[in-house]
Coordinates of C-alpha atoms in Angstrom, one line a residue:
M689 CA 23.3 3.5 24.1
S690 CA 19.5 3.9 24.8
T691 CA 17.7 4.8 21.7
T692 CA 14.0 5.8 21.8
T693 CA 12.1 4.1 19.0
G694 CA 8.6 5.3 20.1
S695 CA 5.8 4.1 22.6
G696 CA 8.3 4.3 25.4
T697 CA 10.2 1.3 24.0
Q698 CA 14.1 1.7 24.3
V699 CA 16.9 -0.4 23.2
G700 CA 17.9 -2.4 26.3
S701 CA 14.6 -1.6 28.2
T702 CA 11.5 -3.8 28.6
S703 CA 8.9 -1.0 28.7
E704 CA 5.9 -1.4 26.3
A705 CA 2.6 0.2 25.6
P706 CA -0.2 -0.5 28.0
P707 CA -1.6 -4.2 27.7
T708 CA -4.2 -4.4 25.2
T709 CA -5.5 -6.8 22.6
S710 CA -3.2 -6.9 19.7
D711 CA -5.5 -5.4 17.1
T712 CA -8.7 -3.8 18.1
A713 CA -10.8 -2.9 21.1
A714 CA -12.9 -5.6 22.7
T715 CA -15.5 -5.4 25.4
D716 CA -15.0 -7.6 28.5
M717 CA -15.5 -11.3 27.4
G718 CA -17.3 -12.0 30.7
P719 CA -17.5 -15.3 32.6
P720 CA -16.3 -18.5 31.1
V721 CA -18.9 -20.2 28.8
D722 CA -19.0 -23.8 27.5
P723 CA -17.1 -24.4 24.3
L724 CA -18.9 -24.3 21.1
T725 CA -17.5 -26.5 18.1
L726 CA -18.6 -25.3 14.5
E727 CA -19.4 -28.6 13.0
P728 CA -19.5 -28.0 9.3
A729 CA -22.8 -30.0 8.7
A730 CA -24.5 -28.5 11.8
T731 CA -23.4 -24.8 11.4
V732 CA -25.3 -22.5 9.1
I733 CA -24.4 -19.0 8.0
V734 CA -27.6 -17.0 8.0
T735 CA -28.2 -13.7 6.0
P736 CA -31.1 -11.2 5.9
V737 CA -33.7 -12.1 3.2
M738 CA -32.4 -9.5 0.8
P739 CA -28.7 -8.8 1.8
D740 CA -26.6 -6.1 0.4
V741 CA -23.9 -7.4 -2.0
Q742 CA -21.2 -6.8 0.7
V743 CA -23.1 -9.0 3.0
T744 CA -23.4 -11.6 0.4
N745 CA -19.7 -11.4 -0.3
A746 CA -19.1 -11.6 3.5
A747 CA -21.1 -14.7 3.8
G748 CA -19.2 -16.5 1.0
F749 CA -15.8 -15.3 2.3
L750 CA -16.7 -16.7 5.7
Q751 CA -18.0 -20.1 4.4
A752 CA -14.7 -20.5 2.3
W753 CA -12.5 -19.9 5.3
L754 CA -14.5 -21.9 7.7
R755 CA -14.3 -24.8 5.2
R756 CA -10.7 -24.4 4.7
V757 CA -9.7 -24.2 8.4
S758 CA -12.0 -27.1 9.2
G759 CA -10.4 -29.2 6.4
V760 CA -13.7 -30.0 4.6
M761 CA -15.0 -29.3 1.2
D762 CA -18.6 -28.5 2.1
G763 CA -20.9 -27.6 5.0
F764 CA -21.3 -24.2 6.6
A765 CA -24.4 -23.7 4.4
I766 CA -25.5 -20.2 3.6
V767 CA -29.3 -19.6 4.0
A768 CA -31.6 -16.7 4.0
E769 CA -33.2 -16.1 7.4
P770 CA -36.7 -17.0 6.1
D771 CA -35.4 -20.2 4.8
L772 CA -33.7 -21.3 8.0
G773 CA -36.7 -23.2 9.5
D774 CA -36.4 -24.6 12.9
P775 CA -32.7 -23.9 14.1
A776 CA -32.8 -26.4 16.9
G777 CA -29.6 -28.4 17.0
K778 CA -27.8 -26.1 14.7
V779 CA -25.1 -23.5 15.3
V780 CA -26.2 -20.2 13.7
L781 CA -23.7 -17.6 12.5
A782 CA -26.0 -14.6 12.0
L783 CA -24.7 -12.1 9.6
D784 CA -25.9 -8.4 9.5
R785 CA -29.4 -7.4 10.7
T786 CA -31.1 -10.6 11.5
Q787 CA -33.5 -11.5 14.4
W788 CA -30.5 -12.1 16.6
A789 CA -28.9 -8.7 16.2
D790 CA -29.6 -5.8 18.3
A791 CA -30.8 -3.2 15.9
A792 CA -30.5 -0.3 18.4
E793 CA -26.9 -1.2 19.1
L794 CA -26.0 -1.3 15.4
D795 CA -27.9 2.0 14.8
V796 CA -25.4 3.9 16.9
L797 CA -22.2 2.1 15.4
W798 CA -20.1 3.6 12.8
H799 CA -21.0 2.1 9.5
E800 CA -17.7 0.2 9.3
G801 CA -17.9 -0.9 13.0
F802 CA -19.2 -4.3 14.1
V803 CA -20.5 -6.4 16.8
L804 CA -19.4 -10.0 17.4
R805 CA -21.5 -11.7 20.1
R806 CA -22.1 -15.3 21.1
T807 CA -25.3 -16.4 23.0
D808 CA -25.4 -20.1 23.4
D809 CA -25.2 -21.6 19.9
R810 CA -26.0 -18.2 18.1
V811 CA -23.2 -16.0 17.0
V812 CA -23.9 -12.5 15.7
I813 CA -21.7 -11.0 13.2
A814 CA -23.2 -7.6 12.3
G815 CA -22.0 -4.2 11.2
G816 CA -23.3 -0.7 11.5
G817 CA -23.7 -1.0 7.7
P818 CA -23.0 -3.6 5.2
R819 CA -19.3 -2.8 5.1
G820 CA -19.1 -3.2 8.8
T821 CA -20.6 -6.8 8.6
F822 CA -17.8 -7.5 6.1
M823 CA -15.2 -6.2 8.5
G824 CA -16.9 -8.2 11.3
V825 CA -16.2 -11.4 9.3
V826 CA -12.7 -10.3 9.0
G827 CA -12.5 -9.6 12.6
F828 CA -14.2 -12.9 13.5
L829 CA -11.6 -14.8 11.4
D830 CA -8.7 -12.9 12.9
R831 CA -9.8 -13.2 16.7
F832 CA -11.5 -16.5 16.8
V833 CA -10.2 -18.5 13.9
G834 CA -6.7 -17.4 13.5
V835 CA -6.9 -16.3 9.8
R836 CA -5.0 -13.1 9.2
F837 CA -3.9 -11.3 6.1
Y838 CA -0.5 -9.7 6.8
M839 CA 0.6 -9.0 3.3
P840 CA -0.9 -9.7 -0.2
G841 CA -1.0 -13.2 -1.3
E842 CA -1.3 -16.7 0.0
L843 CA 2.2 -16.9 1.4
F844 CA 1.6 -14.2 3.9
T845 CA -1.9 -15.1 5.0
A846 CA -1.8 -16.9 8.3
V847 CA -3.9 -19.9 8.3
P848 CA -4.0 -22.4 11.3
P849 CA -3.6 -26.2 10.7
P850 CA -6.8 -27.8 9.7
G851 CA -9.0 -29.0 12.5
P852 CA -12.2 -28.2 14.5
I853 CA -13.1 -24.6 15.2
T854 CA -14.1 -24.2 18.8
L855 CA -15.4 -20.8 20.3
G856 CA -15.5 -19.7 23.9
A857 CA -16.8 -16.4 24.8
V858 CA -17.5 -13.9 21.9
D859 CA -18.3 -10.4 22.9
V860 CA -16.7 -7.6 20.9
V861 CA -17.9 -4.2 19.9
D862 CA -15.4 -2.5 17.5
E863 CA -15.2 0.5 15.2
P864 CA -12.4 2.5 13.6
Y865 CA -10.8 5.5 15.3
A866 CA -9.7 7.0 11.9
R867 CA -12.8 7.0 9.8
S868 CA -11.7 8.6 6.5
V869 CA -8.4 7.0 5.4
F870 CA -6.7 5.9 2.2
M871 CA -3.4 4.1 1.8
T872 CA -2.2 4.6 -1.8
G873 CA 0.4 3.1 -3.9
V874 CA -0.4 -0.6 -2.8
A875 CA -0.6 -2.2 -6.2
G876 CA 1.4 -4.2 -8.6
V877 CA 1.4 -7.7 -6.7
P878 CA -1.2 -10.3 -6.8
G879 CA -3.9 -9.9 -4.2
D880 CA -3.0 -6.3 -3.4
G881 CA -6.6 -5.1 -3.7
D882 CA -7.9 -7.9 -1.5
W883 CA -5.3 -6.9 1.2
T884 CA -6.2 -3.3 1.4
A885 CA -9.9 -4.2 1.7
L886 CA -9.4 -6.9 4.4
N887 CA -7.3 -4.5 6.3
A888 CA -9.4 -1.5 6.0
V889 CA -6.7 0.7 4.5
G890 CA -8.2 1.0 1.0
N891 CA -10.3 4.0 0.0
R892 CA -12.4 4.7 2.9
R893 CA -12.4 8.5 2.4
L894 CA -15.6 10.4 3.3
G895 CA -15.0 12.7 0.4
G896 CA -12.7 13.4 -2.4
T897 CA -9.0 14.3 -2.5
H898 CA -7.3 16.2 0.2
Q899 CA -4.6 17.2 -2.1
H900 CA -3.4 20.1 -4.6
N901 CA -6.8 20.8 -6.3
M902 CA -6.9 24.6 -6.9
Y903 CA -7.8 24.1 -10.6
E904 CA -10.6 21.8 -9.7
V905 CA -12.2 24.3 -7.4
F906 CA -11.4 27.5 -9.2
P907 CA -11.8 26.3 -13.0
P908 CA -10.9 29.3 -15.2
E909 CA -13.6 28.4 -17.6
K910 CA -16.1 29.0 -14.9
Y911 CA -14.5 31.9 -13.0
M912 CA -12.2 33.8 -15.3
A913 CA -14.8 36.1 -16.7
K914 CA -16.8 36.4 -13.5
Y915 CA -14.0 36.6 -11.0
P916 CA -10.8 37.6 -12.9
E917 CA -9.2 39.0 -9.8
I918 CA -8.9 35.6 -8.2
Y919 CA -6.2 34.6 -10.7
P920 CA -2.6 35.7 -10.7
V921 CA -1.0 38.1 -13.2
V922 CA 2.1 37.1 -15.0
N923 CA 3.8 39.5 -17.3
G924 CA 1.0 42.0 -17.1
M925 CA -1.6 39.4 -18.2
P926 CA -4.0 37.2 -16.1
Y927 CA -2.6 33.7 -15.8
V928 CA -5.1 31.1 -17.1
P929 CA -4.2 27.7 -15.5
T930 CA -4.7 24.4 -17.3
P931 CA -5.8 21.0 -16.0
G932 CA -2.9 19.4 -14.0
D933 CA -1.1 22.8 -13.7
Q934 CA 0.5 23.0 -10.3
G935 CA 2.7 26.1 -11.0
W936 CA 0.2 28.7 -9.6
Q937 CA -2.0 29.6 -6.6
P938 CA -5.0 31.8 -6.5
C939 CA -5.0 35.0 -4.8
F940 CA -6.0 34.2 -1.2
S941 CA -6.2 37.9 -0.2
E942 CA -8.7 38.7 -2.9
P943 CA -12.3 39.1 -1.3
T944 CA -14.0 37.6 -4.4
L945 CA -12.1 34.3 -4.0
V946 CA -14.6 33.5 -1.0
D947 CA -17.5 34.1 -3.5
A948 CA -16.0 31.8 -6.0
A949 CA -15.3 29.1 -3.4
E950 CA -18.7 29.5 -1.9
E951 CA -20.2 28.8 -5.4
T952 CA -17.9 25.7 -5.7
A953 CA -18.8 24.3 -2.4
L954 CA -22.7 24.7 -2.8
A955 CA -22.4 23.0 -6.2
Y956 CA -20.1 20.3 -5.0
F957 CA -22.3 19.3 -2.0
A958 CA -25.4 19.5 -4.1
A959 CA -23.9 16.9 -6.6
N960 CA -22.2 14.9 -3.7
P961 CA -24.6 15.0 -0.7
T962 CA -22.9 12.0 1.1
H963 CA -19.4 13.6 1.0
A964 CA -18.3 15.2 4.4
Y965 CA -15.8 17.7 3.1
L966 CA -14.4 19.5 0.1
S967 CA -10.6 20.4 -0.1
F968 CA -9.4 23.8 -0.9
S969 CA -5.7 22.7 -0.9
I970 CA -2.8 24.7 -2.3
N971 CA -1.1 23.4 -5.4
D972 CA 2.2 21.5 -5.2
S973 CA 4.5 24.4 -5.8
G974 CA 6.1 27.6 -4.1
A975 CA 4.2 30.0 -6.5
R976 CA 2.3 32.8 -4.9
C977 CA -0.1 35.3 -6.3
E978 CA 1.8 38.6 -6.7
R979 CA -0.8 40.4 -4.7
D980 CA -0.6 38.1 -1.7
P981 CA 2.1 38.5 1.0
Q982 CA 5.6 37.3 -0.1
D983 CA 6.8 37.0 3.5
D984 CA 6.0 34.7 6.5
T985 CA 2.5 36.0 6.7
Y986 CA 1.4 34.1 3.6
A987 CA 0.3 31.2 5.6
A988 CA -2.0 33.3 7.7
T989 CA -3.5 34.9 4.6
Y990 CA -4.4 31.4 3.4
W991 CA -5.9 30.4 6.7
T992 CA -7.8 33.6 6.9
F993 CA -9.4 32.8 3.5
M994 CA -10.3 29.3 4.9
N995 CA -11.9 30.9 8.0
N996 CA -13.9 33.4 5.9
L997 CA -15.2 30.6 3.7
A998 CA -16.1 28.3 6.7
T999 CA -17.9 31.3 8.2
R1000 CA -19.7 31.9 4.9
L1001 CA -20.7 28.3 4.5
A1002 CA -21.7 27.3 8.0
P1003 CA -25.3 28.7 8.0
Q1004 CA -25.9 27.1 4.6
L1005 CA -23.9 23.7 5.2
P1006 CA -23.7 23.4 9.0
D1007 CA -22.8 19.7 8.7
K1008 CA -20.1 19.9 6.0
L1009 CA -16.5 20.6 6.4
I1010 CA -13.8 22.3 4.2
L1011 CA -10.3 20.9 4.2
G1012 CA -7.1 23.1 4.2
L1013 CA -3.6 21.7 3.4
A1014 CA -0.8 22.9 5.7
Y1015 CA 1.9 22.3 3.3
G1016 CA 5.0 24.4 2.0
N1017 CA 4.1 28.0 2.2
T1018 CA 0.9 27.2 4.3
N1019 CA 2.4 25.0 7.0
A1020 CA 2.8 27.7 9.5
I1021 CA 0.3 27.6 12.4
P1022 CA -2.0 30.7 12.1
P1023 CA -1.9 33.2 15.0
F1024 CA -5.7 32.8 15.5
P1025 CA -8.2 29.9 16.0
L1026 CA -9.5 28.1 13.0
H1027 CA -13.2 27.7 12.3
D1028 CA -14.8 24.6 13.8
N1029 CA -15.8 23.5 10.2
I1030 CA -12.1 23.3 9.0
I1031 CA -10.1 20.0 8.7
V1032 CA -6.4 20.8 8.8
F1033 CA -4.3 18.3 6.8
T1034 CA -0.6 18.4 7.6
N1035 CA 2.4 16.6 5.9
L1036 CA 4.3 15.8 9.2
H1037 CA 6.8 13.0 8.4
V1038 CA 6.3 10.5 11.3
S1039 CA 9.5 8.6 10.1
E1040 CA 11.4 11.7 11.1
Y1041 CA 9.7 11.8 14.5
L1042 CA 12.7 12.9 16.5
Q1043 CA 14.7 14.9 13.9
D1044 CA 11.6 16.8 12.9
G1045 CA 10.1 17.3 16.3
V1046 CA 6.9 15.8 15.1
S1047 CA 5.3 15.7 18.5
G1048 CA 5.7 19.3 19.1
S1049 CA 4.4 20.4 15.7
L1050 CA 1.5 18.0 16.2
A1051 CA 0.6 19.5 19.5
Q1052 CA 0.5 22.9 18.0
W1053 CA -1.8 21.9 15.1
L1054 CA -4.0 20.0 17.5
G1055 CA -4.4 23.2 19.5
A1056 CA -5.5 25.1 16.6
A1057 CA -8.0 22.8 14.8
K1058 CA -11.0 20.8 15.7
H1059 CA -10.6 18.3 12.8
Y1060 CA -7.1 17.0 11.9
G1061 CA -5.5 14.7 9.4
N1062 CA -2.0 13.8 8.1
H1063 CA -0.4 12.8 4.8
E1064 CA 2.2 10.2 5.8
W1065 CA 5.1 9.0 3.5
A1066 CA 5.6 5.4 4.4
H1067 CA 7.7 4.5 1.2
G1068 CA 8.7 2.0 -0.1
I1069 CA 9.8 3.1 -3.5
G1070 CA 12.9 5.3 -3.5
F1071 CA 14.5 3.5 -0.6
F1072 CA 16.7 0.3 -0.7
I1073 CA 17.0 0.3 3.2
P1074 CA 14.2 -0.8 5.6
R1075 CA 12.2 2.0 7.2
I1076 CA 10.3 0.7 10.1
Y1077 CA 8.9 3.1 12.7
T1078 CA 5.8 1.7 14.0
G1079 CA 6.7 2.8 17.5
F1080 CA 6.9 6.5 16.4
F1081 CA 3.6 5.9 14.5
A1082 CA 1.9 4.5 17.6
D1083 CA 2.9 7.7 19.6
F1084 CA 1.7 9.9 16.8
M1085 CA -1.8 8.3 16.6
R1086 CA -2.1 8.1 20.4
Q1087 CA -1.2 11.8 20.8
I1088 CA -4.1 12.8 18.3
E1089 CA -6.6 10.4 20.0
A1090 CA -5.7 11.8 23.4
S1091 CA -6.0 15.4 22.3
G1092 CA -9.8 15.0 21.9
V1093 CA -9.6 16.5 18.4
D1094 CA -11.3 14.6 15.7
G1095 CA -8.5 12.8 14.1
S1096 CA -10.4 10.7 11.6
W1097 CA -8.8 12.0 8.5
Q1098 CA -5.6 10.2 7.5
H1099 CA -3.6 9.3 4.3
M1100 CA -0.6 7.3 3.7
E1101 CA 1.6 6.8 0.7
G1102 CA 2.5 3.1 1.1
Y1103 CA 4.3 2.2 -2.3
P1104 CA 5.7 -0.9 -0.3
N1105 CA 8.9 -2.7 -0.5
W1106 CA 7.1 -5.8 0.8
G1107 CA 10.1 -8.1 1.2
L1108 CA 12.0 -5.3 3.0
D1109 CA 9.5 -3.8 5.5
G1110 CA 6.0 -4.4 4.1
L1111 CA 4.8 -5.8 7.3
K1112 CA 5.0 -2.3 8.9
L1113 CA 1.9 -1.4 6.8
Y1114 CA -0.2 -4.1 8.7
V1115 CA 0.8 -2.6 11.9
M1116 CA 0.2 0.9 10.9
G1117 CA -3.2 0.1 9.5
R1118 CA -4.0 -1.4 12.9
L1119 CA -3.0 1.8 14.6
W1120 CA -5.3 3.8 12.3
W1121 CA -8.1 1.5 13.5
R1122 CA -7.1 1.5 17.1
P1123 CA -4.2 3.8 18.3
A1124 CA -4.0 1.9 21.6
T1125 CA -2.9 -1.3 19.7
D1126 CA 0.0 -3.0 21.5
V1127 CA 2.6 -2.7 18.9
P1128 CA 5.2 -5.1 20.4
A1129 CA 2.5 -7.7 21.0
L1130 CA 1.2 -7.3 17.4
W1131 CA 4.8 -7.8 16.0
R1132 CA 5.0 -10.9 18.3
Q1133 CA 1.7 -12.2 16.9
I1134 CA 2.8 -11.5 13.3
C1135 CA 6.1 -13.5 13.8
D1136 CA 4.4 -16.4 15.7
D1137 CA 1.9 -16.8 12.9
L1138 CA 4.3 -16.4 10.0
F1139 CA 7.7 -18.0 11.1
G1140 CA 6.8 -20.5 13.7
P1141 CA 9.9 -21.8 15.7
A1142 CA 11.8 -19.0 14.0
S1143 CA 9.5 -16.3 15.7
D1144 CA 12.1 -15.1 18.3
E1145 CA 14.7 -14.5 15.8
M1146 CA 12.3 -12.6 13.5
V1147 CA 10.9 -10.6 16.4
Q1148 CA 14.4 -9.5 17.2
Y1149 CA 15.2 -8.9 13.5
F1150 CA 12.3 -6.5 13.2
E1151 CA 13.0 -4.8 16.4
L1152 CA 16.6 -4.3 15.3
L1153 CA 15.5 -2.8 12.0
E1154 CA 13.3 -0.3 13.9
Q1155 CA 16.2 0.7 16.0
L1156 CA 18.3 1.0 12.9
W1157 CA 16.0 3.4 11.1
T1158 CA 15.7 5.5 14.3
I1159 CA 19.4 5.9 14.4
L1160 CA 20.3 6.2 10.8
D1161 CA 17.4 8.7 10.0
N1162 CA 16.8 10.5 13.2
M1163 CA 20.4 10.8 14.6
E1164 CA 23.0 10.3 11.8
G1165 CA 21.3 12.2 9.1
E1166 CA 17.9 12.2 7.5
R1167 CA 17.5 9.7 4.7
K1168 CA 15.5 10.9 1.7
L1169 CA 13.9 8.9 -1.1
Y1170 CA 16.1 8.6 -4.1
K1171 CA 18.9 10.4 -2.3
W1172 CA 21.5 7.8 -2.7
S1173 CA 24.4 10.0 -1.7
N1174 CA 23.8 9.3 1.9
Q1175 CA 21.0 6.8 2.1
F1176 CA 23.6 4.0 2.9
D1177 CA 26.0 5.8 5.3
T1178 CA 26.6 3.8 8.4
S1179 CA 28.7 4.4 11.5
A1180 CA 30.4 2.6 14.2
T1181 CA 27.0 2.2 16.0
T1182 CA 24.8 1.2 12.8
A1183 CA 27.3 -0.9 10.8
P1184 CA 27.2 -3.7 13.5
M1185 CA 23.4 -3.5 13.7
V1186 CA 23.3 -4.3 10.0
A1187 CA 25.6 -7.3 10.5
Q1188 CA 23.4 -8.5 13.5
A1189 CA 20.3 -8.3 11.4
R1190 CA 21.9 -10.8 9.1
V1191 CA 22.7 -13.1 12.0
H1192 CA 19.0 -13.1 13.1
L1193 CA 17.9 -13.8 9.5
D1194 CA 20.4 -16.8 9.1
A1195 CA 19.3 -18.2 12.5
A1196 CA 15.7 -17.9 11.5
A1197 CA 16.2 -19.7 8.3
A1198 CA 17.9 -22.5 10.1
L1199 CA 14.9 -22.8 12.6
A1200 CA 12.1 -22.7 10.0
V1201 CA 10.4 -25.9 9.4
T1202 CA 7.5 -25.7 7.0
D1203 CA 7.9 -24.7 3.3
A1204 CA 5.8 -21.5 3.9
E1205 CA 8.0 -20.4 6.9
K1206 CA 11.2 -20.9 4.6
Q1207 CA 9.8 -19.1 1.8
R1208 CA 8.8 -16.1 3.8
I1209 CA 12.3 -15.8 5.4
A1210 CA 14.0 -16.4 2.1
L1211 CA 12.1 -13.4 0.5
I1212 CA 12.9 -11.2 3.5
S1213 CA 16.4 -12.4 3.4
K1214 CA 17.2 -11.8 -0.3
T1215 CA 15.4 -8.4 -0.2
F1216 CA 17.6 -7.3 2.9
H1217 CA 20.7 -8.5 1.0
V1218 CA 20.2 -5.5 -1.4
S1219 CA 20.5 -3.3 1.6
E1220 CA 23.6 -5.1 2.7
I1221 CA 25.2 -4.7 -0.7
L1222 CA 24.7 -1.0 -0.7
F1223 CA 25.7 -0.5 2.9
E1224 CA 28.8 -2.5 2.3
G1225 CA 29.6 -0.8 -1.0
R1226 CA 29.4 2.6 0.8
A1227 CA 31.6 1.6 3.7
L1228 CA 34.4 -0.1 1.7
A1229 CA 37.4 2.1 0.7
Q1230 CA 38.4 -0.4 -1.9
L1231 CA 35.9 -2.9 -3.6
P1232 CA 36.8 -6.5 -3.9
A1233 CA 37.0 -7.7 -7.6
G1234 CA 33.8 -8.4 -9.1
F1235 CA 31.7 -6.6 -6.5
V1236 CA 29.6 -4.5 -8.9
D1237 CA 29.1 -7.3 -11.4
E1238 CA 28.1 -9.8 -8.6
A1239 CA 25.7 -7.2 -7.1
M1240 CA 24.0 -6.5 -10.5
A1241 CA 23.8 -10.3 -11.2
F1242 CA 22.1 -11.0 -7.8
F1243 CA 19.7 -8.1 -8.4
M1244 CA 18.8 -9.2 -11.9
T1245 CA 18.1 -12.8 -11.0
E1246 CA 16.8 -12.7 -7.5
I1247 CA 15.1 -9.3 -7.1
V1248 CA 13.7 -8.0 -10.4
P1249 CA 11.5 -11.1 -11.2
D1250 CA 9.9 -11.1 -7.9
P1251 CA 7.4 -8.2 -7.4
M1252 CA 7.3 -8.9 -3.6
T1253 CA 10.8 -7.6 -3.1
F1254 CA 10.8 -3.9 -4.1
K1255 CA 8.1 -1.7 -5.3
R1256 CA 8.4 -0.7 -8.9
N1257 CA 6.3 1.0 -11.7
S1258 CA 8.2 -1.0 -14.1
D1259 CA 11.1 -3.4 -14.0
Q1260 CA 13.3 -1.0 -16.0
E1261 CA 12.7 1.8 -13.4
L1262 CA 13.7 -0.5 -10.6
I1263 CA 16.8 -1.6 -12.5
G1264 CA 17.6 2.1 -13.1
N1265 CA 17.1 3.0 -9.5
F1266 CA 19.3 0.1 -8.2
T1267 CA 22.0 1.0 -10.9
A1268 CA 22.0 4.5 -9.8
A1269 CA 22.3 3.7 -6.2
L1270 CA 25.1 1.1 -6.8
Q1271 CA 27.1 3.5 -8.9
T1272 CA 26.7 6.2 -6.3
V1273 CA 28.2 4.1 -3.5
T1274 CA 30.9 2.5 -5.6
N1275 CA 32.0 5.4 -7.7
G1276 CA 35.8 5.9 -7.7
K1277 CA 36.4 2.7 -5.9

C-alpha cells in the first residue's frame, strides 16, 4: 500500500523534499577557512554601548550556553564596545549593531531576521532589530554549537558533550517567511514560555486578534444610537450584544456598517500606529442578520462589505490592512477579486489534507487574495492518539510560498500532548520560518540529538505515526477532538501499524545509553501506551478481566502526575476525558 504523507514522501518510497539545511536558509558558506576555537578566557561577547534589553538578554543567554558547552564556570566575558580596548589576541562575538556589523545589510532585514558572519576572529551575530539579534544567538547556538530546544524543559534540550567549541566558516543571512504568527495553548509545563520564544512561535503578531471580534469593532455603546441599522432585530427589537456574545452578526448588507467600520479603523490605527492590520472577523456562530441573505450568497455579502471598507480606507490608510475571516458562513470564495489591502484568514485543517482537499481550497483562496493566513488546529487536547502530519504541513506552507501571495499571517492552536506528538510543533515552527525546510532531515536531526544510538528506531517510530495518522484520519474516517466514538477505530491496515510502533519503542528503549535518552523514550512510551489501551479496548470483542481497572490505575499513576504527557487545563479535566474515552470503547464488553 502506498500512502502519501506529504512532501512527496510515500510509504515504501525514498523520495524526499529537495536537499536543504534542516532548519533555515543559509548563504553559501564559501571556501574553507581556518578553524577558530572559542577559548573561554580569550573570547569576549561585545554589545553596543547602550544595548536594548533583548540584546542584553541575548548576551547573557549566549554566555551561559557557551560556558556550559565548554565545561567552564567563567570566561566569555560580556563587554560594551567602548570598553573593549585593543581586541588583538581575542575572539570577538559581536552582538547587534557594533562596528563589525554591516548597518546597510541590517537595515533591509526583517526585524526578526539576523546575520551570522565570521571574518577571521570576529563573529557578527546581529539582527534587523533587537529581537533579531536574540534569534541570531539562538540560530548560532543551533547551527554552530549544537544546542537546540526541541520541547520545553531541560530533558528535551539538546546539549553536546562538554568540550571545546570550534568554528569553521560562518556566513548566514536568515529571516522568517511567516512574519505574523502565534502558537497558542502552549502552557502548563515548566519552560513553556521559554520554548515558544526560543522557537519563534510565541506572539509575533503584527496586530491584534484575527478571530471573532464583532463586538469589539462594533460596540453598541458607541454605535447603537448613531447606526442602529447595523444591528440585527430579534422579535421586533434591535438586538443589543454584550461583551463575549458570539450569538449574533452585524448586518453586512447595511451601507452604514461601512461608516461605522471606518470610524473604528481610523480610531484603532490612531491608537495603535505600529499595528499592520485590524480584524473584522465574524463571530463564532451561524447567526445571520435577518436582512442579510439567508442562502449561499451570504459569504459574498460579507466579502463585499470587506471590499467596500478596504476601498474606503485605502486613501486614508494606504499601508494598513483589514483582516477577514473565511469561516463557517463566510468560507465560500467570492465571485470577484478581493481588495489588495485585505488579509484572508481561513480555517483549513491541514491535518485533514487529503480528506478535505486542502490543496485545492488553498489554491482558490491564493487566487483571490493578496495576503493570506490560516488558523490551524494542531491539538493536542481532545485527542489520545498521535496526530503527526508534518509532511502535509510542509506541502501547505510551500504551496503558499510558491504562489507569490503574502503568506505571513499564521496562527496555530497547539495545546500539545508533549509526550505523544509534541515534537511535531518544533518541526511546524521551522516550517513557518522556512517552508523549504527538509522535514525528513529535521526529524533525523531531532532523533540523533535526543535518542543517540536509538535514533534509527525513533525515526522509524515517528515516520510510522505520521503514516498512521494519514490512514486513520484521511482514509478510514476523520478523527475529531473529543469524539471518542470513532477516534480509536482501527482496521486490518492500521492495527498492525500500532503494534509495530510499540516494537520500535521497545527496541529504542533497549538501545538507549544515557539517562536522558532513557527518560525521553520512557516519556514517549508511557504516553503512547494510553493510545494502545484505547485502540485495544475498541478492537476487542470481549475484555480480559481487570482491563478497565488496570487502565485507570496506569493512567492515574503514570500519566496524571506528569504534565509532559497530555495537555490538560486541570488534572480533573484530563481524568474526565480519559474516563469518558475508556467507557466509550469498553461499553457493553
